[in-house]
C-alpha positions as a printed NumPy array, in Angstrom:
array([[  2.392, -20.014, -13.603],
       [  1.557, -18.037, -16.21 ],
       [  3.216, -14.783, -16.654],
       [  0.768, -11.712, -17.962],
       [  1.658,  -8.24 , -19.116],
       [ -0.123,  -5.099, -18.45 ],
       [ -0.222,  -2.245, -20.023],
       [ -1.822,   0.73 , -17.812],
       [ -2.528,   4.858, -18.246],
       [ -0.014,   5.897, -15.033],
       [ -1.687,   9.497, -15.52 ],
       [ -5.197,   8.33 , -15.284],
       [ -6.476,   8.576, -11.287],
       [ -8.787,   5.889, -11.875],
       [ -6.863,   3.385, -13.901],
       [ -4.288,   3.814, -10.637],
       [ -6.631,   3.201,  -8.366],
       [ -7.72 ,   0.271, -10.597],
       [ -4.079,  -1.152, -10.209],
       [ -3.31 ,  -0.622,  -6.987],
       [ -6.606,  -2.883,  -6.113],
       [ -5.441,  -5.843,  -8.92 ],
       [ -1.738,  -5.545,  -7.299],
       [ -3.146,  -6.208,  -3.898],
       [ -4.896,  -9.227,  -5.356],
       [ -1.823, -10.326,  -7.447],
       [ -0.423, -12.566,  -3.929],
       [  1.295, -14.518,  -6.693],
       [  3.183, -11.574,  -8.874],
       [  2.022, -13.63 , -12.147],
       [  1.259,  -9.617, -13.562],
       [  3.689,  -7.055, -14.525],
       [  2.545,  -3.919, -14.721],
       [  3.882,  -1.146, -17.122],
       [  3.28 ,   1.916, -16.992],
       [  2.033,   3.289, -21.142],
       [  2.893,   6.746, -20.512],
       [  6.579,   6.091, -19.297],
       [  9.635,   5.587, -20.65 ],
       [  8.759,   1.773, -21.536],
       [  8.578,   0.03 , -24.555],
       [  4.961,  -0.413, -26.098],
       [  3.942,  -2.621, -28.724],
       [  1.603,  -0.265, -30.344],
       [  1.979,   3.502, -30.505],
       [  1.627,   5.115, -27.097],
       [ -2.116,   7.096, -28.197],
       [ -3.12 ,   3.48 , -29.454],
       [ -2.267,   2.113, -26.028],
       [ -3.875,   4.716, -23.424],
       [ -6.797,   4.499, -25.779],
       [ -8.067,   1.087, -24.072],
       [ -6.572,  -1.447, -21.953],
       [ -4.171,  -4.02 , -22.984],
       [ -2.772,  -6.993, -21.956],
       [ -0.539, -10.072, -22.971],
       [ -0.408, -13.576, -21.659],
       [  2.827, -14.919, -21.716],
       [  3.772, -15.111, -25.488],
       [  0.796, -14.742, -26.668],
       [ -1.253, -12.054, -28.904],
       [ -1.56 ,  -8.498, -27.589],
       [ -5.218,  -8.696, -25.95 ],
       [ -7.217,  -5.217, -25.629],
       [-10.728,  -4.311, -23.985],
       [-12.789,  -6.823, -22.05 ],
       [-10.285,  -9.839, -23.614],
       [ -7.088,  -7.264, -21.839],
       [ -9.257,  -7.229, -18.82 ],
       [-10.318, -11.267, -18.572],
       [ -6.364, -12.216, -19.93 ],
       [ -5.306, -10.365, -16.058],
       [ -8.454, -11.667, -14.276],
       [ -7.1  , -15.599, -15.158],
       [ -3.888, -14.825, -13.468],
       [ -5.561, -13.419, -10.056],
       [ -7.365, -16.604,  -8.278],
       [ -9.612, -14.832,  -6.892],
       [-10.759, -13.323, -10.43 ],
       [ -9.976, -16.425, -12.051],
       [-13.779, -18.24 , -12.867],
       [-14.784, -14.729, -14.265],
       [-11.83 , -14.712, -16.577],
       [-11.992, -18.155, -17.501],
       [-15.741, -17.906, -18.251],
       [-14.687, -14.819, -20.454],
       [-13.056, -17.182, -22.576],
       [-16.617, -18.227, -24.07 ],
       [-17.512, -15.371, -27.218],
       [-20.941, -14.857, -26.02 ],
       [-19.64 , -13.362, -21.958],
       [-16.782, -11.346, -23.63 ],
       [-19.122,  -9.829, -25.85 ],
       [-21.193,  -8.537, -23.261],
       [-18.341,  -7.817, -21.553],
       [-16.851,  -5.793, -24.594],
       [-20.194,  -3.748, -24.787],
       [-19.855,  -2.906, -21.396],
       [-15.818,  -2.016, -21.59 ],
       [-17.093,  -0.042, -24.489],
       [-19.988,   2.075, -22.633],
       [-17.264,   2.55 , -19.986],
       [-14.821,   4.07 , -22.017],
       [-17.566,   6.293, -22.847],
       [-18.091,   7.16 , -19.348],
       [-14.224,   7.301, -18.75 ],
       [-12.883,  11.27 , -19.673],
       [-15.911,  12.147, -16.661],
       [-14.905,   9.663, -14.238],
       [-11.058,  10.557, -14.532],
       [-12.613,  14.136, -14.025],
       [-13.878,  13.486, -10.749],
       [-11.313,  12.146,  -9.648],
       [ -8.97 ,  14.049, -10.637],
       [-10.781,  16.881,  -8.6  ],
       [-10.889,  15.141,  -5.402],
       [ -7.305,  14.335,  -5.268],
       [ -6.434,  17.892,  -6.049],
       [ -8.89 ,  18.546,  -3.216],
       [ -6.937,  15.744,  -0.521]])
């Protein structure tokens, strides 16, 4: 089993919500999940790393965007065929122009979110 690394915003509602779903699906534990804005060791500098997603499968190159996103969706078997299929240029392009309108989209989402759990 592969082993895969990622690197997640702990402040960001949404990005916890987005973990706690793609823990539940992790039945295997094949992802480890660190928290960027803690006291852990990134590869990059912290503002580099909250800036998108990133990811590394076992030892290999630090992943970020849609290849971050397919890199955890190959270790969940569930999520699997998308993040194989991710592995051909043309799908993570798309994919990367859609990680890029959503980071876009991001700083309004968090907002809302934010505001309901203040709210709850």
């Amino acid at each position: 089993m592969s082993r895969v690394t990622v690197w997640h915003d702990g402040n960001c509602p949404l990005c916890r919500r987005e973990i706690a779903l793609v823990r539940r699906l992790d039945i295997r534990g094949a992802i480890e999940f660190v928290d960027a804005t803690g006291p852990s060791t990134c590869p990059l500098d912290r503002t580099e790393m909250l800036a998108r997603f990133h990811a590394r499968e076992a030892d290999g190159p630090l992943l970020s965007g849609a290849a971050a996103f397919a890199a955890m969706w190959r270790a969940i078997p569930v999520l699997r065929p998308l993040g194989e299929a991710a592995r051909n240029r043309l799908i993570l392009s798309v994919l990367e122009r859609l990680y890029l309108r959503f980071l876009r989209m991001r700083p309004h989402l968090k907002g809302g979110l934010s505001r309901r759990e203040a709210r709850a």
